[in-house]
Amino acid sequence: MNSRRVFLQNVAMASMAIPFTNFKLYEEKTLRVAICGLGSYGTRVAEAIQSCSRVKLTGVISGTPSKIKKWQEKYNIPDKNCYSYENLDKIKDNPDIDAVYVITPNALHHVQVIRVAKAGKHAICEKPMAVNAKEGQEMVDACKQANVKLLVGYRMHFEPNTLEVIRMRNKGDFGKVLFFQGLCGFKIGDPSQWRLNKQLAGGGSLMDIGIYAINGARYMTGEDPIWVTAQESKTDHVKFKEGVDETIQFQFSFPSGATASCLSTYAMNNLDRFFLNGEKGFAEMQPSTNYGPIKGRTNKGELDKPHTIHQAVQMDEMAAIIFDNKQAVVPVNGEEAVKDLKIIDAIYEAVRTGNKVSLKL
């Protein structure tokens, strides 16, 4: 009887232990996010969050009451989690919100991110993070002082084919990197939109689409540039007023001796291509930065990583960065964004002066 009892106890204990082999040692925390700015890209992010495993949309911040009402109905957001731009500081007292994703016109990022930080919430900011490096650094400093994280919406830093090219470069499949080309552009429409307003956008095509080539040159080569030259072309002085660039070509040199040639434009379609050339091979991506699917090939064959919803992957990864201190393969922190802003400042200076401008990032 005793042996039978012991046998049954052992079987019971074993059967109880089986399900726990699939359990994690801790429960993953869910990042509860409020979106600040309910425009087209804010809408895209909100939709992507619905397929996230670690992120939940719990609040909204907008200057348009009718938008707030529609979002409340669609995403079941209670009144207590809805804010205007005037009272967003009150999120400080809201335990339902861990982070705020700022998706407003570029010139508003600076003040809004600082307000979010002072309210004690983590800040996620769309790129470009600010209209110049000075403002960007002030945002980084404010978040550090408040002991909150500042992350930037570099969705391509999590895109599978992009990461595969970076992996291959790091492995040495392309040999010594020699050259990068980044072509980014489209024909912009409505001339009254905020992207063509210097006070709201901080510039023109460079701030909106050119930043992809700037950031891409850095993560594709694995280096930061040491100088830049740049030239501007403008054919429509009505749509592209003073301080709003239509087309800018810019060139980099890197510490290794590699070079880059890039184009940013609001005047041409079908420009979304990255090309990386090395002594032993190459990588070509087209499209390289749009919402996908990203396509490309290397000297070893086609890139075939699965298509993902960029914003969903980005948000889940950011939850891991915030809660688990996960390190992204390519950083998405505020310091990374300040480097891009320093380069943007230098490109505009090179256009203005016609000189080669040195960079210290």
mmCIF file of C-alpha atoms in Angstrom:
data_model
loop_
_atom_site.group_PDB
_atom_site.id
_atom_site.type_symbol
_atom_site.label_atom_id
_atom_site.label_comp_id
_atom_site.label_asym_id
_atom_site.label_seq_id
_atom_site.Cartn_x
_atom_site.Cartn_y
_atom_site.Cartn_z
ATOM 1 C CA MET A 1 0.000 0.000 0.000
ATOM 2 C CA ASN A 2 2.793 2.417 0.916
ATOM 3 C CA SER A 3 4.633 1.787 -2.334
ATOM 4 C CA ARG A 4 1.411 2.329 -4.306
ATOM 5 C CA ARG A 5 0.705 5.556 -2.416
ATOM 6 C CA VAL A 6 4.234 6.833 -3.089
ATOM 7 C CA PHE A 7 3.898 5.902 -6.775
ATOM 8 C CA LEU A 8 0.601 7.794 -7.115
ATOM 9 C CA GLN A 9 2.047 10.823 -5.311
ATOM 10 C CA ASN A 10 5.026 10.872 -7.686
ATOM 11 C CA VAL A 11 2.763 10.635 -10.740
ATOM 12 C CA ALA A 12 0.602 13.473 -9.413
ATOM 13 C CA MET A 13 3.630 15.698 -8.741
ATOM 14 C CA ALA A 14 5.041 14.994 -12.189
ATOM 15 C CA SER A 15 1.756 15.804 -13.919
ATOM 16 C CA MET A 16 1.512 19.059 -11.976
ATOM 17 C CA ALA A 17 5.027 20.037 -13.002
ATOM 18 C CA ILE A 18 4.522 19.557 -16.752
ATOM 19 C CA PRO A 19 2.506 22.731 -17.503
ATOM 20 C CA PHE A 20 4.979 24.947 -15.659
ATOM 21 C CA THR A 21 7.792 24.068 -18.062
ATOM 22 C CA ASN A 22 6.248 26.495 -20.551
ATOM 23 C CA PHE A 23 5.752 29.326 -18.058
ATOM 24 C CA LYS A 24 8.130 32.257 -17.803
ATOM 25 C CA LEU A 25 9.763 33.052 -14.500
ATOM 26 C CA TYR A 26 7.933 36.366 -14.414
ATOM 27 C CA GLU A 27 4.880 37.904 -15.992
ATOM 28 C CA GLU A 28 5.712 40.361 -18.761
ATOM 29 C CA LYS A 29 4.427 43.837 -18.019
ATOM 30 C CA THR A 30 2.135 45.521 -20.518
ATOM 31 C CA LEU A 31 3.095 49.014 -21.656
ATOM 32 C CA ARG A 32 0.030 51.269 -21.400
ATOM 33 C CA VAL A 33 0.332 54.055 -23.951
ATOM 34 C CA ALA A 34 -1.431 57.330 -24.631
ATOM 35 C CA ILE A 35 -1.071 58.704 -28.159
ATOM 36 C CA CYS A 36 -0.519 62.456 -28.429
ATOM 37 C CA GLY A 37 -1.630 63.594 -31.878
ATOM 38 C CA LEU A 38 -4.462 61.715 -33.569
ATOM 39 C CA GLY A 39 -3.547 62.320 -37.212
ATOM 40 C CA SER A 40 -2.851 59.787 -39.966
ATOM 41 C CA TYR A 41 0.300 58.310 -38.453
ATOM 42 C CA GLY A 42 -1.163 58.289 -34.949
ATOM 43 C CA THR A 43 -4.043 56.310 -36.417
ATOM 44 C CA ARG A 44 -1.626 53.841 -38.001
ATOM 45 C CA VAL A 45 0.173 53.333 -34.696
ATOM 46 C CA ALA A 46 -3.116 52.851 -32.843
ATOM 47 C CA GLU A 47 -4.180 50.161 -35.307
ATOM 48 C CA ALA A 48 -0.799 48.437 -35.018
ATOM 49 C CA ILE A 49 -1.023 48.383 -31.229
ATOM 50 C CA GLN A 50 -4.122 46.185 -31.518
ATOM 51 C CA SER A 51 -1.862 43.332 -32.656
ATOM 52 C CA CYS A 52 0.816 43.929 -30.003
ATOM 53 C CA SER A 53 1.443 41.389 -27.259
ATOM 54 C CA ARG A 54 2.898 43.796 -24.694
ATOM 55 C CA VAL A 55 1.310 47.175 -25.492
ATOM 56 C CA LYS A 56 -2.157 48.552 -24.900
ATOM 57 C CA LEU A 57 -3.670 51.853 -26.028
ATOM 58 C CA THR A 58 -5.132 53.362 -22.861
ATOM 59 C CA GLY A 59 -5.239 57.122 -23.492
ATOM 60 C CA VAL A 60 -5.403 59.909 -26.052
ATOM 61 C CA ILE A 61 -4.220 63.514 -26.212
ATOM 62 C CA SER A 62 -5.558 65.833 -28.897
ATOM 63 C CA GLY A 63 -6.624 69.380 -29.602
ATOM 64 C CA THR A 64 -9.683 68.154 -31.511
ATOM 65 C CA PRO A 65 -12.581 66.962 -29.303
ATOM 66 C CA SER A 66 -14.335 65.214 -32.210
ATOM 67 C CA LYS A 67 -11.259 63.030 -32.818
ATOM 68 C CA ILE A 68 -11.099 62.136 -29.141
ATOM 69 C CA LYS A 69 -14.737 61.040 -29.221
ATOM 70 C CA LYS A 70 -14.198 58.802 -32.265
ATOM 71 C CA TRP A 71 -11.135 57.195 -30.710
ATOM 72 C CA GLN A 72 -12.976 56.639 -27.436
ATOM 73 C CA GLU A 73 -15.711 54.769 -29.246
ATOM 74 C CA LYS A 74 -13.324 52.734 -31.379
ATOM 75 C CA TYR A 75 -10.804 51.789 -28.695
ATOM 76 C CA ASN A 76 -12.987 51.877 -25.572
ATOM 77 C CA ILE A 77 -11.000 54.670 -23.903
ATOM 78 C CA PRO A 78 -12.634 56.126 -20.758
ATOM 79 C CA ASP A 79 -13.113 59.867 -20.262
ATOM 80 C CA LYS A 80 -10.554 59.959 -17.451
ATOM 81 C CA ASN A 81 -7.803 58.936 -19.925
ATOM 82 C CA CYS A 82 -8.554 61.676 -22.476
ATOM 83 C CA TYR A 83 -6.611 64.944 -22.483
ATOM 84 C CA SER A 84 -6.192 68.121 -24.502
ATOM 85 C CA TYR A 85 -2.855 69.758 -25.261
ATOM 86 C CA GLU A 86 -3.664 72.282 -22.548
ATOM 87 C CA ASN A 87 -4.095 69.784 -19.716
ATOM 88 C CA LEU A 88 -1.825 66.915 -20.761
ATOM 89 C CA ASP A 89 0.315 67.589 -17.654
ATOM 90 C CA LYS A 90 -2.481 65.982 -15.622
ATOM 91 C CA ILE A 91 -1.401 62.546 -16.873
ATOM 92 C CA LYS A 92 0.978 62.699 -13.924
ATOM 93 C CA ASP A 93 -1.874 61.535 -11.718
ATOM 94 C CA ASN A 94 -3.117 58.805 -14.067
ATOM 95 C CA PRO A 95 -1.912 55.274 -13.191
ATOM 96 C CA ASP A 96 -3.452 53.896 -16.407
ATOM 97 C CA ILE A 97 -0.715 55.502 -18.549
ATOM 98 C CA ASP A 98 2.957 54.429 -18.532
ATOM 99 C CA ALA A 99 4.136 56.237 -21.650
ATOM 100 C CA VAL A 100 3.059 58.886 -24.145
ATOM 101 C CA TYR A 101 3.809 58.554 -27.866
ATOM 102 C CA VAL A 102 4.157 62.088 -29.286
ATOM 103 C CA ILE A 103 3.050 62.087 -32.949
ATOM 104 C CA THR A 104 2.477 65.786 -33.593
ATOM 105 C CA PRO A 105 4.184 68.219 -36.015
ATOM 106 C CA ASN A 106 7.964 68.336 -35.540
ATOM 107 C CA ALA A 107 8.148 71.731 -33.853
ATOM 108 C CA LEU A 108 5.779 70.598 -31.074
ATOM 109 C CA HIS A 109 7.837 67.572 -30.030
ATOM 110 C CA HIS A 110 10.243 69.549 -27.853
ATOM 111 C CA VAL A 111 7.760 71.116 -25.479
ATOM 112 C CA GLN A 112 5.428 68.112 -25.407
ATOM 113 C CA VAL A 113 8.116 65.540 -24.621
ATOM 114 C CA ILE A 114 9.471 67.738 -21.832
ATOM 115 C CA ARG A 115 5.960 68.046 -20.386
ATOM 116 C CA VAL A 116 5.554 64.263 -20.572
ATOM 117 C CA ALA A 117 8.868 63.786 -18.762
ATOM 118 C CA LYS A 118 7.925 66.256 -16.030
ATOM 119 C CA ALA A 119 4.703 64.301 -15.568
ATOM 120 C CA GLY A 120 6.815 61.246 -14.810
ATOM 121 C CA LYS A 121 5.847 59.248 -17.899
ATOM 122 C CA HIS A 122 8.137 57.564 -20.408
ATOM 123 C CA ALA A 123 8.269 59.418 -23.738
ATOM 124 C CA ILE A 124 8.165 57.925 -27.217
ATOM 125 C CA CYS A 125 8.618 60.541 -29.920
ATOM 126 C CA GLU A 126 8.164 60.366 -33.652
ATOM 127 C CA LYS A 127 11.120 61.359 -35.799
ATOM 128 C CA PRO A 128 12.663 63.779 -36.346
ATOM 129 C CA MET A 129 12.746 64.101 -32.574
ATOM 130 C CA ALA A 130 13.043 67.899 -32.782
ATOM 131 C CA VAL A 131 13.771 70.645 -35.308
ATOM 132 C CA ASN A 132 17.434 70.985 -34.281
ATOM 133 C CA ALA A 133 20.053 69.302 -32.113
ATOM 134 C CA LYS A 134 19.845 71.901 -29.326
ATOM 135 C CA GLU A 135 16.170 71.156 -28.728
ATOM 136 C CA GLY A 136 16.829 67.436 -29.026
ATOM 137 C CA GLN A 137 19.500 67.526 -26.341
ATOM 138 C CA GLU A 138 17.174 69.479 -24.044
ATOM 139 C CA MET A 139 14.609 66.674 -24.450
ATOM 140 C CA VAL A 140 17.221 64.038 -23.590
ATOM 141 C CA ASP A 141 18.312 66.020 -20.534
ATOM 142 C CA ALA A 142 14.728 66.528 -19.323
ATOM 143 C CA CYS A 143 13.976 62.801 -19.524
ATOM 144 C CA LYS A 144 17.181 61.903 -17.710
ATOM 145 C CA GLN A 145 16.388 64.401 -14.983
ATOM 146 C CA ALA A 146 12.899 62.920 -14.602
ATOM 147 C CA ASN A 147 14.327 59.364 -14.644
ATOM 148 C CA VAL A 148 12.129 58.297 -17.541
ATOM 149 C CA LYS A 149 13.099 56.754 -20.856
ATOM 150 C CA LEU A 150 13.049 58.664 -24.155
ATOM 151 C CA LEU A 151 12.638 56.484 -27.244
ATOM 152 C CA VAL A 152 12.208 57.533 -30.874
ATOM 153 C CA GLY A 153 10.039 55.933 -33.565
ATOM 154 C CA TYR A 154 12.826 54.412 -35.656
ATOM 155 C CA ARG A 155 10.648 51.529 -36.856
ATOM 156 C CA MET A 156 13.246 50.358 -39.396
ATOM 157 C CA HIS A 157 15.611 49.458 -36.558
ATOM 158 C CA PHE A 158 13.375 46.433 -35.917
ATOM 159 C CA GLU A 159 12.549 45.476 -39.526
ATOM 160 C CA PRO A 160 13.707 41.888 -40.267
ATOM 161 C CA ASN A 161 15.342 42.404 -43.696
ATOM 162 C CA THR A 162 17.111 45.528 -42.462
ATOM 163 C CA LEU A 163 18.444 43.612 -39.476
ATOM 164 C CA GLU A 164 19.552 40.791 -41.771
ATOM 165 C CA VAL A 165 21.669 43.197 -43.834
ATOM 166 C CA ILE A 166 23.189 44.578 -40.626
ATOM 167 C CA ARG A 167 23.910 41.019 -39.433
ATOM 168 C CA MET A 168 25.593 40.169 -42.728
ATOM 169 C CA ARG A 169 27.684 43.328 -42.608
ATOM 170 C CA ASN A 170 28.781 42.615 -39.057
ATOM 171 C CA LYS A 171 29.661 39.043 -40.066
ATOM 172 C CA GLY A 172 31.872 40.388 -42.850
ATOM 173 C CA ASP A 173 29.837 39.103 -45.781
ATOM 174 C CA PHE A 174 30.300 42.375 -47.669
ATOM 175 C CA GLY A 175 33.925 42.871 -46.667
ATOM 176 C CA LYS A 176 35.144 46.403 -46.008
ATOM 177 C CA VAL A 177 32.265 48.835 -46.595
ATOM 178 C CA LEU A 178 33.083 51.317 -49.340
ATOM 179 C CA PHE A 179 29.917 53.196 -50.317
ATOM 180 C CA PHE A 180 26.294 53.824 -49.405
ATOM 181 C CA GLN A 181 23.553 55.408 -51.478
ATOM 182 C CA GLY A 182 20.199 56.470 -50.033
ATOM 183 C CA LEU A 183 17.401 57.790 -52.249
ATOM 184 C CA CYS A 184 14.288 59.018 -50.436
ATOM 185 C CA GLY A 185 11.482 61.012 -52.002
ATOM 186 C CA PHE A 186 7.954 61.453 -53.269
ATOM 187 C CA LYS A 187 5.811 64.181 -54.813
ATOM 188 C CA ILE A 188 4.117 65.976 -51.949
ATOM 189 C CA GLY A 189 0.513 67.054 -52.396
ATOM 190 C CA ASP A 190 -1.552 69.579 -50.405
ATOM 191 C CA PRO A 191 0.513 72.818 -50.272
ATOM 192 C CA SER A 192 -1.263 73.923 -47.094
ATOM 193 C CA GLN A 193 -0.224 70.911 -44.983
ATOM 194 C CA TRP A 194 1.990 71.383 -41.921
ATOM 195 C CA ARG A 195 4.933 69.566 -43.545
ATOM 196 C CA LEU A 196 5.364 72.578 -45.834
ATOM 197 C CA ASN A 197 5.131 75.049 -42.953
ATOM 198 C CA LYS A 198 8.599 76.041 -41.715
ATOM 199 C CA GLN A 199 7.313 76.954 -38.244
ATOM 200 C CA LEU A 200 5.761 73.513 -37.735
ATOM 201 C CA ALA A 201 8.058 71.248 -39.767
ATOM 202 C CA GLY A 202 11.414 72.922 -39.179
ATOM 203 C CA GLY A 203 12.284 72.499 -42.851
ATOM 204 C CA GLY A 204 11.046 70.492 -45.796
ATOM 205 C CA SER A 205 11.807 67.119 -47.354
ATOM 206 C CA LEU A 206 14.978 66.594 -45.302
ATOM 207 C CA MET A 207 13.059 66.672 -42.022
ATOM 208 C CA ASP A 208 10.365 64.308 -43.270
ATOM 209 C CA ILE A 209 11.861 61.812 -45.703
ATOM 210 C CA GLY A 210 15.565 62.674 -45.855
ATOM 211 C CA ILE A 211 16.084 61.590 -42.264
ATOM 212 C CA TYR A 212 15.602 57.999 -43.457
ATOM 213 C CA ALA A 213 18.688 58.309 -45.666
ATOM 214 C CA ILE A 214 20.638 60.000 -42.863
ATOM 215 C CA ASN A 215 19.768 57.343 -40.314
ATOM 216 C CA GLY A 216 20.053 54.573 -42.907
ATOM 217 C CA ALA A 217 23.558 55.650 -43.902
ATOM 218 C CA ARG A 218 24.575 55.219 -40.270
ATOM 219 C CA TYR A 219 23.003 51.820 -39.575
ATOM 220 C CA MET A 220 23.875 50.362 -42.984
ATOM 221 C CA THR A 221 27.564 51.306 -42.812
ATOM 222 C CA GLY A 222 27.829 50.894 -39.039
ATOM 223 C CA GLU A 223 29.602 54.243 -38.762
ATOM 224 C CA ASP A 224 28.876 57.877 -38.003
ATOM 225 C CA PRO A 225 29.937 60.437 -40.645
ATOM 226 C CA ILE A 226 32.772 62.869 -39.970
ATOM 227 C CA TRP A 227 31.860 65.520 -42.562
ATOM 228 C CA VAL A 228 29.067 66.468 -44.911
ATOM 229 C CA THR A 229 28.592 68.499 -48.079
ATOM 230 C CA ALA A 230 25.179 69.373 -49.498
ATOM 231 C CA GLN A 231 23.387 71.138 -52.337
ATOM 232 C CA GLU A 232 19.779 72.293 -52.636
ATOM 233 C CA SER A 233 17.573 72.460 -55.723
ATOM 234 C CA LYS A 234 14.197 74.217 -55.845
ATOM 235 C CA THR A 235 11.852 74.384 -58.836
ATOM 236 C CA ASP A 236 8.620 75.491 -57.132
ATOM 237 C CA HIS A 237 9.131 78.607 -55.012
ATOM 238 C CA VAL A 238 5.409 78.939 -54.314
ATOM 239 C CA LYS A 239 4.921 75.534 -52.706
ATOM 240 C CA PHE A 240 8.422 75.441 -51.190
ATOM 241 C CA LYS A 241 8.825 78.786 -49.499
ATOM 242 C CA GLU A 242 11.931 80.112 -47.760
ATOM 243 C CA GLY A 243 13.259 77.559 -45.297
ATOM 244 C CA VAL A 244 11.233 74.678 -46.791
ATOM 245 C CA ASP A 245 13.532 72.507 -48.890
ATOM 246 C CA GLU A 246 12.245 70.748 -51.996
ATOM 247 C CA THR A 247 15.304 68.677 -52.953
ATOM 248 C CA ILE A 248 18.656 68.293 -51.180
ATOM 249 C CA GLN A 249 21.586 66.134 -52.230
ATOM 250 C CA PHE A 250 24.127 65.416 -49.508
ATOM 251 C CA GLN A 251 27.349 63.486 -49.187
ATOM 252 C CA PHE A 252 29.112 61.924 -46.182
ATOM 253 C CA SER A 253 32.568 60.649 -45.392
ATOM 254 C CA PHE A 254 33.115 58.069 -42.650
ATOM 255 C CA PRO A 255 36.148 57.333 -40.445
ATOM 256 C CA SER A 256 36.930 54.134 -42.384
ATOM 257 C CA GLY A 257 37.141 56.053 -45.653
ATOM 258 C CA ALA A 258 33.700 54.909 -46.844
ATOM 259 C CA THR A 259 31.520 57.540 -48.506
ATOM 260 C CA ALA A 260 27.800 58.113 -48.978
ATOM 261 C CA SER A 261 25.684 59.944 -51.541
ATOM 262 C CA CYS A 262 22.052 60.660 -50.666
ATOM 263 C CA LEU A 263 19.008 62.433 -52.070
ATOM 264 C CA SER A 264 15.975 63.814 -50.243
ATOM 265 C CA THR A 265 13.106 65.232 -52.272
ATOM 266 C CA TYR A 266 9.455 66.234 -52.303
ATOM 267 C CA ALA A 267 9.491 66.533 -56.108
ATOM 268 C CA MET A 268 10.003 62.953 -57.398
ATOM 269 C CA ASN A 269 8.206 59.663 -56.907
ATOM 270 C CA ASN A 270 9.620 56.127 -56.857
ATOM 271 C CA LEU A 271 12.584 56.990 -54.656
ATOM 272 C CA ASP A 272 12.947 54.548 -51.770
ATOM 273 C CA ARG A 273 16.234 52.742 -52.322
ATOM 274 C CA PHE A 274 19.294 51.890 -50.237
ATOM 275 C CA PHE A 275 22.471 50.455 -51.731
ATOM 276 C CA LEU A 276 25.499 49.300 -49.747
ATOM 277 C CA ASN A 277 28.709 48.340 -51.540
ATOM 278 C CA GLY A 278 31.677 46.523 -50.025
ATOM 279 C CA GLU A 279 34.894 44.937 -51.217
ATOM 280 C CA LYS A 280 33.330 41.455 -51.209
ATOM 281 C CA GLY A 281 29.645 42.066 -51.802
ATOM 282 C CA PHE A 282 26.609 44.356 -51.765
ATOM 283 C CA ALA A 283 23.106 44.861 -50.392
ATOM 284 C CA GLU A 284 20.302 46.551 -52.307
ATOM 285 C CA MET A 285 16.906 47.348 -50.764
ATOM 286 C CA GLN A 286 13.932 48.709 -52.702
ATOM 287 C CA PRO A 287 11.610 49.616 -51.104
ATOM 288 C CA SER A 288 13.924 50.246 -48.181
ATOM 289 C CA THR A 289 11.914 52.293 -45.663
ATOM 290 C CA ASN A 290 8.216 52.377 -46.551
ATOM 291 C CA TYR A 291 5.572 50.391 -44.664
ATOM 292 C CA GLY A 292 6.509 47.314 -46.624
ATOM 293 C CA PRO A 293 6.946 44.690 -47.512
ATOM 294 C CA ILE A 294 10.630 45.628 -47.661
ATOM 295 C CA LYS A 295 12.333 43.983 -50.616
ATOM 296 C CA GLY A 296 15.986 43.496 -51.397
ATOM 297 C CA ARG A 297 18.877 41.314 -52.392
ATOM 298 C CA THR A 298 22.537 40.848 -51.632
ATOM 299 C CA ASN A 299 25.425 39.202 -53.434
ATOM 300 C CA LYS A 300 24.288 35.992 -51.672
ATOM 301 C CA GLY A 301 20.698 36.127 -52.923
ATOM 302 C CA GLU A 302 17.267 37.565 -52.218
ATOM 303 C CA LEU A 303 16.309 38.908 -48.813
ATOM 304 C CA ASP A 304 13.402 36.763 -47.671
ATOM 305 C CA LYS A 305 12.635 37.666 -44.068
ATOM 306 C CA PRO A 306 8.885 37.805 -43.308
ATOM 307 C CA HIS A 307 6.945 41.029 -43.574
ATOM 308 C CA THR A 308 5.908 42.509 -40.237
ATOM 309 C CA ILE A 309 3.680 45.358 -39.132
ATOM 310 C CA HIS A 310 6.526 47.755 -38.415
ATOM 311 C CA GLN A 311 4.772 49.796 -35.772
ATOM 312 C CA ALA A 312 3.549 46.714 -33.881
ATOM 313 C CA VAL A 313 7.028 45.211 -33.701
ATOM 314 C CA GLN A 314 8.461 48.591 -32.729
ATOM 315 C CA MET A 315 6.005 49.048 -29.865
ATOM 316 C CA ASP A 316 6.482 45.539 -28.443
ATOM 317 C CA GLU A 317 10.241 46.006 -28.615
ATOM 318 C CA MET A 318 9.934 49.357 -26.870
ATOM 319 C CA ALA A 319 7.959 47.702 -24.080
ATOM 320 C CA ALA A 320 10.901 45.330 -23.610
ATOM 321 C CA ILE A 321 13.350 48.247 -23.630
ATOM 322 C CA ILE A 322 11.350 50.151 -21.016
ATOM 323 C CA PHE A 323 10.493 47.286 -18.682
ATOM 324 C CA ASP A 324 13.286 44.755 -19.270
ATOM 325 C CA ASN A 325 16.160 47.090 -20.229
ATOM 326 C CA LYS A 326 16.491 45.200 -23.516
ATOM 327 C CA GLN A 327 19.123 46.595 -25.856
ATOM 328 C CA ALA A 328 18.086 47.148 -29.471
ATOM 329 C CA VAL A 329 20.500 45.998 -32.193
ATOM 330 C CA VAL A 330 20.378 49.581 -33.475
ATOM 331 C CA PRO A 331 19.581 52.054 -30.665
ATOM 332 C CA VAL A 332 16.281 53.942 -30.632
ATOM 333 C CA ASN A 333 17.063 56.249 -27.713
ATOM 334 C CA GLY A 334 17.150 60.019 -27.590
ATOM 335 C CA GLU A 335 20.931 60.125 -27.935
ATOM 336 C CA GLU A 336 20.630 58.307 -31.271
ATOM 337 C CA ALA A 337 18.114 60.894 -32.453
ATOM 338 C CA VAL A 338 20.329 63.823 -31.401
ATOM 339 C CA LYS A 339 23.049 62.461 -33.705
ATOM 340 C CA ASP A 340 20.637 62.603 -36.642
ATOM 341 C CA LEU A 341 19.646 66.141 -35.668
ATOM 342 C CA LYS A 342 23.296 67.218 -35.573
ATOM 343 C CA ILE A 343 23.679 65.860 -39.095
ATOM 344 C CA ILE A 344 20.531 67.689 -40.243
ATOM 345 C CA ASP A 345 21.877 70.921 -38.754
ATOM 346 C CA ALA A 346 25.159 70.360 -40.604
ATOM 347 C CA ILE A 347 23.411 69.622 -43.927
ATOM 348 C CA TYR A 348 21.471 72.870 -43.726
ATOM 349 C CA GLU A 349 24.692 74.721 -42.849
ATOM 350 C CA ALA A 350 26.464 73.120 -45.818
ATOM 351 C CA VAL A 351 23.616 74.198 -48.124
ATOM 352 C CA ARG A 352 23.700 77.727 -46.728
ATOM 353 C CA THR A 353 27.480 78.190 -46.883
ATOM 354 C CA GLY A 354 28.522 75.914 -49.720
ATOM 355 C CA ASN A 355 31.252 74.540 -47.443
ATOM 356 C CA LYS A 356 32.162 71.108 -46.200
ATOM 357 C CA VAL A 357 30.982 70.890 -42.586
ATOM 358 C CA SER A 358 32.775 68.758 -40.015
ATOM 359 C CA LEU A 359 30.779 66.514 -37.688
ATOM 360 C CA LYS A 360 31.533 65.378 -34.147
ATOM 361 C CA LEU A 361 28.822 62.960 -33.036
#
